[in-house]
mmCIF file of C-alpha atoms and ligand atoms in Angstrom:
data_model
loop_
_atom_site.group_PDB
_atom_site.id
_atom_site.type_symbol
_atom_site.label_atom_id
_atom_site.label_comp_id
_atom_site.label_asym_id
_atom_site.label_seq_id
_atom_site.Cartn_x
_atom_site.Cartn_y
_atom_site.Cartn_z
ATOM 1 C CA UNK A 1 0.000 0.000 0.000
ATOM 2 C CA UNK A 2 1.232 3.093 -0.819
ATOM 3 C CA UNK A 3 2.331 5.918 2.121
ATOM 4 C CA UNK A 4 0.219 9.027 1.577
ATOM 5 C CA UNK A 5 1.386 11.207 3.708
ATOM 6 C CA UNK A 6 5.056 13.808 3.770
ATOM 7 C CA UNK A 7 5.877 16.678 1.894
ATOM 8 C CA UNK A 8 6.946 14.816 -1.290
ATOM 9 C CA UNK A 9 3.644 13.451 -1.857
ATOM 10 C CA UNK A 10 1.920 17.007 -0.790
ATOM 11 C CA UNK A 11 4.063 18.558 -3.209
ATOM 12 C CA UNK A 12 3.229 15.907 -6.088
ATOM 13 C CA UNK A 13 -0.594 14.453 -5.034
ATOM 14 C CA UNK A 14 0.556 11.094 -7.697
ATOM 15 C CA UNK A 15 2.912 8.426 -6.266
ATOM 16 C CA UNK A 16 4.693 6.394 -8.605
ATOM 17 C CA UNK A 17 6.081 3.358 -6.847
ATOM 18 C CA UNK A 18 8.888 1.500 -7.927
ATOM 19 C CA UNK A 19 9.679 -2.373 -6.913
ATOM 20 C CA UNK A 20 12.838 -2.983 -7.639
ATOM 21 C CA UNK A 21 12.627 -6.409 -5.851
ATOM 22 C CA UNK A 22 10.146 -7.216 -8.767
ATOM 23 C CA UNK A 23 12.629 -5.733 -11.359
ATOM 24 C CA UNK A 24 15.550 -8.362 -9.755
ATOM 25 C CA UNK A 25 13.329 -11.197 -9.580
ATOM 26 C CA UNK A 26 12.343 -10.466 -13.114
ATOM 27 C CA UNK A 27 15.631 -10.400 -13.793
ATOM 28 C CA UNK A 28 16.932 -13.786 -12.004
ATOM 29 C CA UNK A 29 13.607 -15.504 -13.820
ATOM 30 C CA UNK A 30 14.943 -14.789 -17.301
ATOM 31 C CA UNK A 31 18.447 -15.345 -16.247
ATOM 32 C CA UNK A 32 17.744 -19.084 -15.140
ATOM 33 C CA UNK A 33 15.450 -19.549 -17.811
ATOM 34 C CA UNK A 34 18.181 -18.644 -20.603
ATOM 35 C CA UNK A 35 21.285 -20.325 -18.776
ATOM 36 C CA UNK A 36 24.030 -21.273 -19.419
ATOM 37 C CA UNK A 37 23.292 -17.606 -21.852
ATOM 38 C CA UNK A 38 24.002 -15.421 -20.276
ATOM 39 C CA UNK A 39 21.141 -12.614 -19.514
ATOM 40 C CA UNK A 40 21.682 -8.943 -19.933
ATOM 41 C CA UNK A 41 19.269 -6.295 -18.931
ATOM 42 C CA UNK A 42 18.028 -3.440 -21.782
ATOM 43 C CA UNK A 43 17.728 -0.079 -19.757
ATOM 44 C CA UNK A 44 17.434 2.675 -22.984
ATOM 45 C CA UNK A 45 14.868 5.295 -22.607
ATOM 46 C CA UNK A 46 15.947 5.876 -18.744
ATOM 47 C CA UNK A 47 15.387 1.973 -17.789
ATOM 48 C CA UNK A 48 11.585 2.217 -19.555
ATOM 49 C CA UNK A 49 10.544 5.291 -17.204
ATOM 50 C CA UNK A 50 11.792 3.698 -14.159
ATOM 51 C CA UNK A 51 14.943 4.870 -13.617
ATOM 52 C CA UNK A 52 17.906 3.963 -14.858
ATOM 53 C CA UNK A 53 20.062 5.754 -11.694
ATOM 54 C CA UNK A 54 17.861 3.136 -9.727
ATOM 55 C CA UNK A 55 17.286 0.014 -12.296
ATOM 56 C CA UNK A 56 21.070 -0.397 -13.112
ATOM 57 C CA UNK A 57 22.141 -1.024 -9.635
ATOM 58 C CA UNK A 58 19.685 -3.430 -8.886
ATOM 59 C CA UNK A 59 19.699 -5.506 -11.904
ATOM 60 C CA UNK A 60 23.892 -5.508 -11.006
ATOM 61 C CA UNK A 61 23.128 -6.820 -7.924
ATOM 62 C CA UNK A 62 20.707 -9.463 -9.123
ATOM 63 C CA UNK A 63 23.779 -10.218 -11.350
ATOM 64 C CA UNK A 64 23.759 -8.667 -14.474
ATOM 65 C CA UNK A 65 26.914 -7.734 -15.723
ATOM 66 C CA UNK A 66 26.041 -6.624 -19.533
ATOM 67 C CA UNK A 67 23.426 -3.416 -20.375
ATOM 68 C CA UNK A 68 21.692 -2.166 -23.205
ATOM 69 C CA UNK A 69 20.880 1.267 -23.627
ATOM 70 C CA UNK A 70 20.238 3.542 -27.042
ATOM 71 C CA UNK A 71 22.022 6.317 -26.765
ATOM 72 C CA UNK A 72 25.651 7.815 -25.178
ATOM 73 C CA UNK A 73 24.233 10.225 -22.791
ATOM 74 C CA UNK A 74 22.047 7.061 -21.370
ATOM 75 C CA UNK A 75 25.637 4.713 -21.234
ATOM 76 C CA UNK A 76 27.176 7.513 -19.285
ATOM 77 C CA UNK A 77 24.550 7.202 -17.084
ATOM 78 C CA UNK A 78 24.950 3.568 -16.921
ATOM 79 C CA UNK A 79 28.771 3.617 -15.912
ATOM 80 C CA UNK A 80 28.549 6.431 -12.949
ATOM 81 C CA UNK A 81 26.129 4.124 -11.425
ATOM 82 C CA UNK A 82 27.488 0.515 -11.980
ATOM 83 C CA UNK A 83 31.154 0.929 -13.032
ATOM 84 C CA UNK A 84 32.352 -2.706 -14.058
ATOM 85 C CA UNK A 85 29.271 -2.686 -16.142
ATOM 86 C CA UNK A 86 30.052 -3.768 -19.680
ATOM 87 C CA UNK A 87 27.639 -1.525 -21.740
ATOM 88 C CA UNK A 88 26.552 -1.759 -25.677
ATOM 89 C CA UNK A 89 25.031 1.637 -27.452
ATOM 90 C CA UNK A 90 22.271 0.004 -29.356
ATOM 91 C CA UNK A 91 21.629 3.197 -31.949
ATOM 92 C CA UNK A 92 24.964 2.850 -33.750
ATOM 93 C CA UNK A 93 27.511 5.280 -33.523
ATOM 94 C CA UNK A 94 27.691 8.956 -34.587
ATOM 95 C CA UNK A 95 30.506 10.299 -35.357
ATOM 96 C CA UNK A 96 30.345 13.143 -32.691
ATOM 97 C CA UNK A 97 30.144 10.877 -30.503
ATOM 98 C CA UNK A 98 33.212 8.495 -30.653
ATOM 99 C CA UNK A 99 35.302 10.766 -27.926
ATOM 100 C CA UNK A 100 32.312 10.227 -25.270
ATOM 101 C CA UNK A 101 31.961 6.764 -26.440
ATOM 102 C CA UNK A 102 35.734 6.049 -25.699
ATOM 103 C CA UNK A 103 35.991 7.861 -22.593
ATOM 104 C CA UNK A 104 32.841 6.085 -20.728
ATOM 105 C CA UNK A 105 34.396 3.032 -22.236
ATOM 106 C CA UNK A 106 30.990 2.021 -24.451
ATOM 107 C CA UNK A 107 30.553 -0.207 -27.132
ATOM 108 C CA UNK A 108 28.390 0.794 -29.670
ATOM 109 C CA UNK A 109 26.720 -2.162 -31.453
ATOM 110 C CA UNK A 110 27.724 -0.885 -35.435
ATOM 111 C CA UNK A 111 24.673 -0.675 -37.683
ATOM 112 C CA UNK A 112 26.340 0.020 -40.516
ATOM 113 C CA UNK A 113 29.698 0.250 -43.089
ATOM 114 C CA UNK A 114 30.095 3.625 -42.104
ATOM 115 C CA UNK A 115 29.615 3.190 -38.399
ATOM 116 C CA UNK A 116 32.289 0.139 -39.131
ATOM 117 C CA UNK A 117 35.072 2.163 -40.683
ATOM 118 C CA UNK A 118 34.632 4.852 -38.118
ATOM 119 C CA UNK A 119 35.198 2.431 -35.000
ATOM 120 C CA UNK A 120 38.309 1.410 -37.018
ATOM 121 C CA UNK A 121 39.556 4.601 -37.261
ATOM 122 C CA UNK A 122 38.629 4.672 -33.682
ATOM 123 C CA UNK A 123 40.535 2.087 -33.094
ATOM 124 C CA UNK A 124 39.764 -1.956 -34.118
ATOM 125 C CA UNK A 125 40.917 -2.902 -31.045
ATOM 126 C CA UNK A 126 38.104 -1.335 -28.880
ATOM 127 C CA UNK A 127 35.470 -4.074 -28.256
ATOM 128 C CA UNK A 128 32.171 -3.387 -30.297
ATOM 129 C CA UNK A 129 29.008 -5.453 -32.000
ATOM 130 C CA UNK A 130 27.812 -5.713 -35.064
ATOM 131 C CA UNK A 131 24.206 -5.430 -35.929
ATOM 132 C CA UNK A 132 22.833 -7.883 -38.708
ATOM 133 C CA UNK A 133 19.825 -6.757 -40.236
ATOM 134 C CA UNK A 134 17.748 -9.718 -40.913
ATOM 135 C CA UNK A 135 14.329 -8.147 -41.604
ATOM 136 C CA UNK A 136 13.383 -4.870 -39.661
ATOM 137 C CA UNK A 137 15.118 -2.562 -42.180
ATOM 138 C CA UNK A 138 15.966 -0.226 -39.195
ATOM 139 C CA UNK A 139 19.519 -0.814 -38.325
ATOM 140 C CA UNK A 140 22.134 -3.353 -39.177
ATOM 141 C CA UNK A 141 24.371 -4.084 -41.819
ATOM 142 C CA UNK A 142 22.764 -6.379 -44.515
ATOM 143 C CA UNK A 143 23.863 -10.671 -44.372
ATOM 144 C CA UNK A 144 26.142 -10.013 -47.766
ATOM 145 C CA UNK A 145 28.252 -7.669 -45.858
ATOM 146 C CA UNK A 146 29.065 -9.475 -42.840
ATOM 147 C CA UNK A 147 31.582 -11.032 -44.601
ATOM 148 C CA UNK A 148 33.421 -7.493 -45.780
ATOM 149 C CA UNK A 149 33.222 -6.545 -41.653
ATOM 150 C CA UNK A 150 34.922 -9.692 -41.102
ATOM 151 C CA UNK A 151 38.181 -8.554 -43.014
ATOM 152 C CA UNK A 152 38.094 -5.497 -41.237
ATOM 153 C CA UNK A 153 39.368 -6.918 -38.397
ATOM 154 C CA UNK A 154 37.292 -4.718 -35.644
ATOM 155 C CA UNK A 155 36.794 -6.409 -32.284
ATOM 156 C CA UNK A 156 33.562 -7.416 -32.584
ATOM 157 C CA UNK A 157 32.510 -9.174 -29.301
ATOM 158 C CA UNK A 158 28.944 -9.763 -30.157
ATOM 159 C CA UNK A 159 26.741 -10.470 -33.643
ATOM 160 C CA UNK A 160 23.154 -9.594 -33.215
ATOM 161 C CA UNK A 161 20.022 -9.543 -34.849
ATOM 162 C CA UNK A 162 16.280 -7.840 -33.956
ATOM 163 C CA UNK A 163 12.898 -9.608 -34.308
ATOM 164 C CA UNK A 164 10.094 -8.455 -35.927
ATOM 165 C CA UNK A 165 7.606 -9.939 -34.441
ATOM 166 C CA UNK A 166 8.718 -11.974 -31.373
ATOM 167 C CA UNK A 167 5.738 -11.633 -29.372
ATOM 168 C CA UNK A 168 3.446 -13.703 -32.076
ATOM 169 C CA UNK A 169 5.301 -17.282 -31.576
ATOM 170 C CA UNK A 170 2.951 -18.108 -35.015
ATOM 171 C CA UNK A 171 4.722 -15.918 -37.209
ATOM 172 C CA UNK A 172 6.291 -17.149 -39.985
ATOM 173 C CA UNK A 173 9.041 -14.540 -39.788
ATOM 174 C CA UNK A 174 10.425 -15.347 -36.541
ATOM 175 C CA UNK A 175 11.820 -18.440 -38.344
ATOM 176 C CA UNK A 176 13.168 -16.692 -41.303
ATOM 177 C CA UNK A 177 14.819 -14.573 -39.230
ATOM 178 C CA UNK A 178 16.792 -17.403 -36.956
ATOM 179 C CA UNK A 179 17.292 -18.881 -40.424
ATOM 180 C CA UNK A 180 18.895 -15.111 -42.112
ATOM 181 C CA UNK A 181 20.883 -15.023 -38.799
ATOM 182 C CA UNK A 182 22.327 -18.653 -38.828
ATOM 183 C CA UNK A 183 23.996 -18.180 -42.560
ATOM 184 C CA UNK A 184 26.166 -15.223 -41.372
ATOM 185 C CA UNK A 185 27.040 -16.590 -37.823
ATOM 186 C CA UNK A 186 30.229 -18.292 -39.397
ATOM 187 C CA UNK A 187 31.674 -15.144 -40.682
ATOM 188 C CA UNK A 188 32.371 -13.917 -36.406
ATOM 189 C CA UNK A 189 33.142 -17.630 -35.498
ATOM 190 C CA UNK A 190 34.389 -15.636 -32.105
ATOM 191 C CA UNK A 191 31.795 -13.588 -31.682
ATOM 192 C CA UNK A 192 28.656 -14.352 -29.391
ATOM 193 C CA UNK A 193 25.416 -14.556 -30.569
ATOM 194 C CA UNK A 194 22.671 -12.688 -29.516
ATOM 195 C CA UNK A 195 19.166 -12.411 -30.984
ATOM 196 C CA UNK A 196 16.726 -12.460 -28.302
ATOM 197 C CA UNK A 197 14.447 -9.568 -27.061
ATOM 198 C CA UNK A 198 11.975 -10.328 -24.229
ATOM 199 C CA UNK A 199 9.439 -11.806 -26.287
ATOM 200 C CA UNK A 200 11.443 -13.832 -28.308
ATOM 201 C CA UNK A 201 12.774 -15.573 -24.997
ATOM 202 C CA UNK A 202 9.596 -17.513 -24.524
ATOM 203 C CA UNK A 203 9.658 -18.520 -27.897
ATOM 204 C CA UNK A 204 9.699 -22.362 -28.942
ATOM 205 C CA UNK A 205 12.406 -22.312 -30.813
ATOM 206 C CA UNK A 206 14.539 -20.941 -28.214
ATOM 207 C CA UNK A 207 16.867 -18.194 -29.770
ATOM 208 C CA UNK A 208 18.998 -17.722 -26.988
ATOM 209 C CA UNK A 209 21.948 -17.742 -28.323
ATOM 210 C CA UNK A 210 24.629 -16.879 -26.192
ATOM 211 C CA UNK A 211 23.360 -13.577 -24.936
ATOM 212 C CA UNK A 212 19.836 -12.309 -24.751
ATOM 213 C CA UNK A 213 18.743 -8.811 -24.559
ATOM 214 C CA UNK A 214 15.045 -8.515 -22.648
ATOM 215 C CA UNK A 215 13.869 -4.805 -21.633
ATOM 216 C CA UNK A 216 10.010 -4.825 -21.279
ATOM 217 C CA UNK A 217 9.744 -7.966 -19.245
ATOM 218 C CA UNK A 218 12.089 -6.975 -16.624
ATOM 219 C CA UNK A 219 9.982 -3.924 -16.016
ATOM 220 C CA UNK A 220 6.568 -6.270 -15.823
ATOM 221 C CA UNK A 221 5.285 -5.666 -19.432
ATOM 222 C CA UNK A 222 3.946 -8.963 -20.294
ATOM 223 C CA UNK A 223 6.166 -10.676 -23.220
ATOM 224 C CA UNK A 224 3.102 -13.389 -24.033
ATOM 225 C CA UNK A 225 0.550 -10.735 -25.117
ATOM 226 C CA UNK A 226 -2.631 -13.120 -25.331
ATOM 227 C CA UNK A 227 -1.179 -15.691 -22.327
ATOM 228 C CA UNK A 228 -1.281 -14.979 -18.941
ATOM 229 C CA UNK A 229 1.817 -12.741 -17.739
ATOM 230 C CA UNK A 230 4.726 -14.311 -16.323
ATOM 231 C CA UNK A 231 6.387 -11.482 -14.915
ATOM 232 C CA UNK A 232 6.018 -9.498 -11.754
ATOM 233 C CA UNK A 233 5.080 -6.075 -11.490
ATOM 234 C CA UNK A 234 7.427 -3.659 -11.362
ATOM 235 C CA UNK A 235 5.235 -0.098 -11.329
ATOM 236 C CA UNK A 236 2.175 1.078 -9.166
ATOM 237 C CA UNK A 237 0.698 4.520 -9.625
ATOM 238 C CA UNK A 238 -1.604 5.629 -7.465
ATOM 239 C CA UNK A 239 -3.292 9.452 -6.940
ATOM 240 C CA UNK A 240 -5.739 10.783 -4.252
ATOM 241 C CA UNK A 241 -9.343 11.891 -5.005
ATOM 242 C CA UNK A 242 -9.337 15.754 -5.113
ATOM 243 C CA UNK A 243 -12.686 15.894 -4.667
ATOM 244 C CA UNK A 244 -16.137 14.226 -6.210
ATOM 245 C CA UNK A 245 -19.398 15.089 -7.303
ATOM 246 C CA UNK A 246 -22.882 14.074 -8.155
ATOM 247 C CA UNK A 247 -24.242 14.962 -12.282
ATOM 248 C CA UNK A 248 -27.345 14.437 -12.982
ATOM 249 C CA UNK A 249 -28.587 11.889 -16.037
ATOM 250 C CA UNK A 250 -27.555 13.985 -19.420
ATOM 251 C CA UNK A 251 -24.852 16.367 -18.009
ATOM 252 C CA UNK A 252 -21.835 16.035 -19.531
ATOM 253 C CA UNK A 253 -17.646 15.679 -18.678
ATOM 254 C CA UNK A 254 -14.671 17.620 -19.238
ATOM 255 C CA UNK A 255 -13.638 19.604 -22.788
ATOM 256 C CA UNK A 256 -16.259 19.209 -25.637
ATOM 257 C CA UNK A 257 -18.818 16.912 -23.618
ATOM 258 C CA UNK A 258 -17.259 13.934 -25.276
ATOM 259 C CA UNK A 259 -19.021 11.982 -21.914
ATOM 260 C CA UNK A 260 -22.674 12.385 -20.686
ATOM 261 C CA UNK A 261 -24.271 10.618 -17.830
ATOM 262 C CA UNK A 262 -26.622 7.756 -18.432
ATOM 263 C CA UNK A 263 -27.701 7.641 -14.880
ATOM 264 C CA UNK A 264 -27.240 9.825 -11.521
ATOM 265 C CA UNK A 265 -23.256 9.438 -11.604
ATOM 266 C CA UNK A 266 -20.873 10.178 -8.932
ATOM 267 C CA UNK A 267 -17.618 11.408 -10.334
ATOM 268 C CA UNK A 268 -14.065 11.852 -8.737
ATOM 269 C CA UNK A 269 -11.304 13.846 -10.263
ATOM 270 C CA UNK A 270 -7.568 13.356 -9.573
ATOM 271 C CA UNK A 271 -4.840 15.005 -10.292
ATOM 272 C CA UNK A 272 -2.917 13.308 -13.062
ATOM 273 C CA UNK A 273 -3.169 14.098 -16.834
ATOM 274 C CA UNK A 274 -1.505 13.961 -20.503
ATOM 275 C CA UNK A 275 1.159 15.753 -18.897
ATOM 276 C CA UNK A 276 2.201 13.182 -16.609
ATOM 277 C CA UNK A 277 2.080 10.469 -19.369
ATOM 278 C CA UNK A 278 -1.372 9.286 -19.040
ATOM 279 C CA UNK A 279 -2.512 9.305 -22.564
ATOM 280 C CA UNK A 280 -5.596 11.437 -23.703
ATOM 281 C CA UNK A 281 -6.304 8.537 -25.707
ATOM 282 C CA UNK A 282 -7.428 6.686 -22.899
ATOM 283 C CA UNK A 283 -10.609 8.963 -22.313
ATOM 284 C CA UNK A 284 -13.685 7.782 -21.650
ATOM 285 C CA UNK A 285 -16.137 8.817 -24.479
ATOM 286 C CA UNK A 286 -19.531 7.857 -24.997
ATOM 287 C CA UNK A 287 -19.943 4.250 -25.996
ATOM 288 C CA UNK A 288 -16.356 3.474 -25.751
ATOM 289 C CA UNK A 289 -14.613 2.378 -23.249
ATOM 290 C CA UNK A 290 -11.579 4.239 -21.812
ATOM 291 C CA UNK A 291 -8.812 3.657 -19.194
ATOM 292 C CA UNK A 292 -9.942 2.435 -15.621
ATOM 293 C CA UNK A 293 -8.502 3.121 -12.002
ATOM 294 C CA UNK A 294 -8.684 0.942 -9.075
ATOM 295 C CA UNK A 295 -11.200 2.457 -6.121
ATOM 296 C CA UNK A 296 -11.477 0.872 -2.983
ATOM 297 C CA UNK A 297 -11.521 -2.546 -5.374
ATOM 298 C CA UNK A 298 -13.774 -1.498 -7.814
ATOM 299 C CA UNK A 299 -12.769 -1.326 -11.455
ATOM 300 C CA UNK A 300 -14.264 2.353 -12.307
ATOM 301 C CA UNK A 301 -14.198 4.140 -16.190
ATOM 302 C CA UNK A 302 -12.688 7.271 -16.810
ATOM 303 C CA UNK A 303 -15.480 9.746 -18.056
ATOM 304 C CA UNK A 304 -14.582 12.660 -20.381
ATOM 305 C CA UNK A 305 -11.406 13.898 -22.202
ATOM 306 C CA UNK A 306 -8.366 13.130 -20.201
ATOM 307 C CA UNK A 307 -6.817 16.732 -19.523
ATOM 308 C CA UNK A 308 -3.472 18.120 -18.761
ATOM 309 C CA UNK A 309 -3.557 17.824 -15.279
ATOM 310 C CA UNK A 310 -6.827 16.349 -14.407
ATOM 311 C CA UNK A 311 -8.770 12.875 -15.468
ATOM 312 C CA UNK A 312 -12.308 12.669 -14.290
ATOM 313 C CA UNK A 313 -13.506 8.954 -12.855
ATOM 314 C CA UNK A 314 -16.746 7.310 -12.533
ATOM 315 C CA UNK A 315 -17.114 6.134 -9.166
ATOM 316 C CA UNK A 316 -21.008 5.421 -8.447
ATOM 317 C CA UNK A 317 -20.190 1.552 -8.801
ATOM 318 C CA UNK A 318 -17.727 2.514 -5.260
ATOM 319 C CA UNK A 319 -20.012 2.495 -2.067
ATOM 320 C CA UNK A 320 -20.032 5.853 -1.064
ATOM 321 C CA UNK A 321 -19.036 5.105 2.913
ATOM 322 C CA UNK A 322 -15.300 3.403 1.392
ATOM 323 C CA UNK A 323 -14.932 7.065 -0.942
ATOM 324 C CA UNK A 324 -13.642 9.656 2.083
ATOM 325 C CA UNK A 325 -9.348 8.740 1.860
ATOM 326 C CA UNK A 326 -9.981 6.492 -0.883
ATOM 327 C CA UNK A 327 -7.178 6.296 -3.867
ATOM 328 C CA UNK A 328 -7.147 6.016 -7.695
ATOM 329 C CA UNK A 329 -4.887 2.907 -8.730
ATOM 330 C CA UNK A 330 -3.858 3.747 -12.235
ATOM 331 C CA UNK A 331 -1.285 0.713 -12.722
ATOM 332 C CA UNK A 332 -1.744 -2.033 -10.014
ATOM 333 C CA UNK A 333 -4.187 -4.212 -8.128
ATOM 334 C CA UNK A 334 -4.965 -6.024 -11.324
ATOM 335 C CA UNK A 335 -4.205 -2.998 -13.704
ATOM 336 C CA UNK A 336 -1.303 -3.719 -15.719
ATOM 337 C CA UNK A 337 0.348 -0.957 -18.181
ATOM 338 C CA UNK A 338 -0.583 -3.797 -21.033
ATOM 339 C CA UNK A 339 -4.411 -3.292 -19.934
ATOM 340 C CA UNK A 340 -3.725 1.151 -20.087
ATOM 341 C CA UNK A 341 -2.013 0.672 -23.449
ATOM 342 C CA UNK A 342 -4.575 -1.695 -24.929
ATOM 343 C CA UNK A 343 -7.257 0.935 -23.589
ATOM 344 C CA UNK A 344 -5.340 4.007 -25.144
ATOM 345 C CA UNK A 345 -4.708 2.811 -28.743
ATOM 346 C CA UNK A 346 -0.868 2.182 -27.714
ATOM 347 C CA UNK A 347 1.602 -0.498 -25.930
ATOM 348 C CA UNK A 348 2.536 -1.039 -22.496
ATOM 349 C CA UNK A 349 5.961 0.186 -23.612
ATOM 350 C CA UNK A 350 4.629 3.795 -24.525
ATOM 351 C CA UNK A 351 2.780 3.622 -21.224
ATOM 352 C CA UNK A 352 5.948 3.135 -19.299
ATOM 353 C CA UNK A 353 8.199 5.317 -21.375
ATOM 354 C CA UNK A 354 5.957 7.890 -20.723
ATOM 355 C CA UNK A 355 5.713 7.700 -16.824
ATOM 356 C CA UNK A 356 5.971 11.652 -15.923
ATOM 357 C CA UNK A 357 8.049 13.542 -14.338
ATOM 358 C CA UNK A 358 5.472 14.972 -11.578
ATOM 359 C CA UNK A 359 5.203 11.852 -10.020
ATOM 360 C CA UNK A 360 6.386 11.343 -6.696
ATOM 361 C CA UNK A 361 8.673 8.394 -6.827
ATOM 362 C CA UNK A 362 9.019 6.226 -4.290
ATOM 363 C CA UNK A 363 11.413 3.574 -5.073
ATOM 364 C CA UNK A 364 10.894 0.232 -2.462
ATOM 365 C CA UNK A 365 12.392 -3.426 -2.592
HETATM 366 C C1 LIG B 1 14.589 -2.301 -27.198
HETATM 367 C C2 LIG B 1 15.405 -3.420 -27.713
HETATM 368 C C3 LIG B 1 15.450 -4.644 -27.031
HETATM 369 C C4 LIG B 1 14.542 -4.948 -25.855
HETATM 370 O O1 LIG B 1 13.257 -5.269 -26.343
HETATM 371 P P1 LIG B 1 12.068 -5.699 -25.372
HETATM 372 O O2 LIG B 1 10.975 -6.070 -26.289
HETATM 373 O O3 LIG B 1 11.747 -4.483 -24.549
HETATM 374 O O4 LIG B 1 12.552 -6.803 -24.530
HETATM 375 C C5 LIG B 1 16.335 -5.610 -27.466
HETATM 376 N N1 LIG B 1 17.116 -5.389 -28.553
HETATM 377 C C6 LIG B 1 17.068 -4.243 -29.255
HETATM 378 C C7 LIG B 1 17.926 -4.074 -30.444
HETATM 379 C C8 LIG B 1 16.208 -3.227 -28.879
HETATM 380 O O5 LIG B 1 16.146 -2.094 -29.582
#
C-alpha cells in the first residue's frame, strides 16, 4: 500500500512506486530460464521510465553484468552508477560521438559500413558489435556484408540480430529470421550470438543464443501478449481523489462533452493528466470504453477527455461510505500498463516510457 502522507507526496498528489525487488526477480527468472546464456538487462529510454540511476544497480546486484541502452548520454549514465558494467550503445555510432563513447568506455553495437570504418579509425581494437539486419530494415548491416566486416578486423565481441515480431510465436518470420541469422554466424566464429528480445525468450524455438537482450519484461510488461503474464510487477501509480461530485442523467464531462451521464453518476477527479504520461487517448467517451482506475476494489471508467492535469472517474459503482481517503490505482491491483495501453490505442511500452516527471517516486524493494 502506498504511504500518503510527507511533503513529497503534498508537493506531487501522484505516487509512482517502484519495486525494484520485482525488477531483480524479473531479472533472475529470465536469467535461469536462458542459462548457461548469459542474460543482460536493456535499460534505454531511462530503464523504460523507471529509472535507470535506480534500475542499473539493482539488476547488477541481481547479477547482471552486460546493459543495453540507445544512446551515449544514457551509457554515461549507466557507468557512474554501476562501473564494471560492460555496456553496448544500441543506436549505432555517430561520429560526434566516438570521444564520449571512448571515454565512458561504451561499445556501440555498429549498424552500418560507415559506423564500421569509423570504429576502425577509432581504433579496431576497442570491443564493439555488429548489428545484422535480418528483416526490420531499421539498423544493421545487410547478411552479404558481414563477410566485408569480417576482413576489417574490428573487435567485434557480439553479432546480433532484432525480431520483428517476437511476441506472435505463429509468425512465420520469426523463423526466417533465426534462419537469415544462422547463414552469417560463421563469418564472427568468435563472436557471441545474440538475438533475443523479451518476447522472443519464450519462444519455442529458443533463440537464446549466447546472450539475450530482454527490456520490457524486466519492467513487468507482459512478453506473451494473449497468455497470462509471467512477470512481476514492477510499477504502481496511485493518486488521491481531489474531490467528487454528483451529475445528474444527461450532463456532460470535461472539454467538448465527449461523456454524458446515463444515470445519476458520482464522479471523482484526480490530479494526473496527458502531462504526466497518461494518454488522452485513454478517455472515456460515450460508448467506448476508456482507461480504468482501481477504487477501494472497484474497477471504475474514466469519463470525459483526459486533460493536462486532471482525469475525471466514474465512481457510483464505489459504495459511497469506502470514498472519504480512498485512492485512484492507475497501474496495479490487477491494472497492468498492457491493460492502459490496450485501452489508449498504444503499448505497455509507450505507457511506461511515458511515466511523468510529476510523479512522486518512491522507489521500495
Ligand atoms: C529495445 C530493444 C530490445 C529490448 O526489447 P524488449 O521487447 O523491450 O525486450 C532488445 N534489442 C534491441 C535491439 C532493442 O532495440
Amino acid at each position: 500500500m502506498t504511504e500518503f502522507s510527507g511533503p513529497a507526496v503534498a508537493e506531487s498528489q501522484a505516487v509512482l512506486t517502484i519495486d525494484l525487488g520485482a525488477l531483480a526477480e524479473n531479472w533472475r527468472a529470465l536469467a535461469k530460464r536462458v542459462a548457461p546464456a548469459e542474460c543482460g538487462a536493456v535499460v534505454k529510454a531511462d530503464a523504460y521510465g523507471v529509472g535507470i540511476e535506480a534500475a542499473a544497480p539493482a539488476l547488477a546486484k541481481a547479477g547482471c553484468k552486460t546493459f543495453f541502452v540507445a544512446l551515449p548520454s544514457e551509457g554515461r549514465r549507466v557507468r557512474a552508477v554501476v562501473p564494471h558494467a560492460v555496456i553496448y550503445v544500441l543506436n549505432g555510432l555517430f561520429a560526434p560521438s566516438v570521444p564520449m563513447m571512448i571515454a565512458h568506455d561504451l561499445r556501440p553495437v555498429l549498424g552500418s559500413l560507415d559506423d564500421a570504418a569509423l570504429w576502425a579509425k577509432a581504433g579496431r581494437l576497442r570491443p564493439c558489435a555488429l548489428h545484422v539486419d535480418t528483416g526490420m530494415n531499421r539498423l544493421g548491416v545487410a547478411p552479404g556484408d558481414v563477410d566485408a566486416i569480417a576482413r576489417m578486423d574490428l573487435a567485434i565481441d557480439v553479432l546480433m540480430t532484432h525480431f520483428v515480431s517476437s511476441e506472435n510465436a505463429n509468425d512465420a518470420t520469426n523463423d526466417i529470421q533465426i534462419a537469415r541469422f544462422a547463414s552469417v554466424r560463421g563469418a564472427l566464429p568468435h563472436a557471441r550470438a545474440s538475438l533475443a528480445n523479451s518476447s522472443a525468450l519464450f519462444l519455442p524455438q529458443k533463440p537464446y543464443g549466447d546472450l539475450v537482450r530482454p527490456g520490457y519484461a524486466l519492467y513487468g510488461g507482459n512478453p506473451t501478449p494473449g497468455a497470462a503474464n509471467p512477470m512481476r510487477a514492477v510499477v504502481r501509480l496511485e493518486a488521491p481523489l481531489l474531490q467528487t461530485r454528483i451529475v445528474e442523467p444527461g450532463e456532460t464531462v470535461g472539454y467538448n462533452a465527449q461523456w454524458t451521464a446515463k444515470r445519476r453518476t458520482r464522479l471523482a477527479t484526480i490530479g494526473v493528466g496527458y502531462a504526466d504520461g497518461l494518454p488522452r487517448a485513454a478517455m472515456g467517451i460515450d460508448d467506448r470504453l476508456g482507461g480504468e482506475a482501481m477504487i477501494a476494489g472497484v474497477r471504475c471508467p474514466f469519463a470525459g477527455r483526459v486533460s493536462m492535469d486532471l482525469t475525471v472517474i466514474d465512481v457510483t459503482d464505489v459504495p459511497a461510505e469506502k470514498l472519504p481517503g480512498a485512492t485512484a490505482v492507475l497501474l496495479g491491483d490487477g491494472i497492468t500498463v498492457d491493460d492502459l495501453g490496450l485501452r489508449a490505442a498504444t503499448i505497455g511500452y509507450e505507457i511506461l516510457t511515458r511515466l511523468g516527471a510529476r510523479y512522486y517516486r518512491n522507489y521500495v524493494g
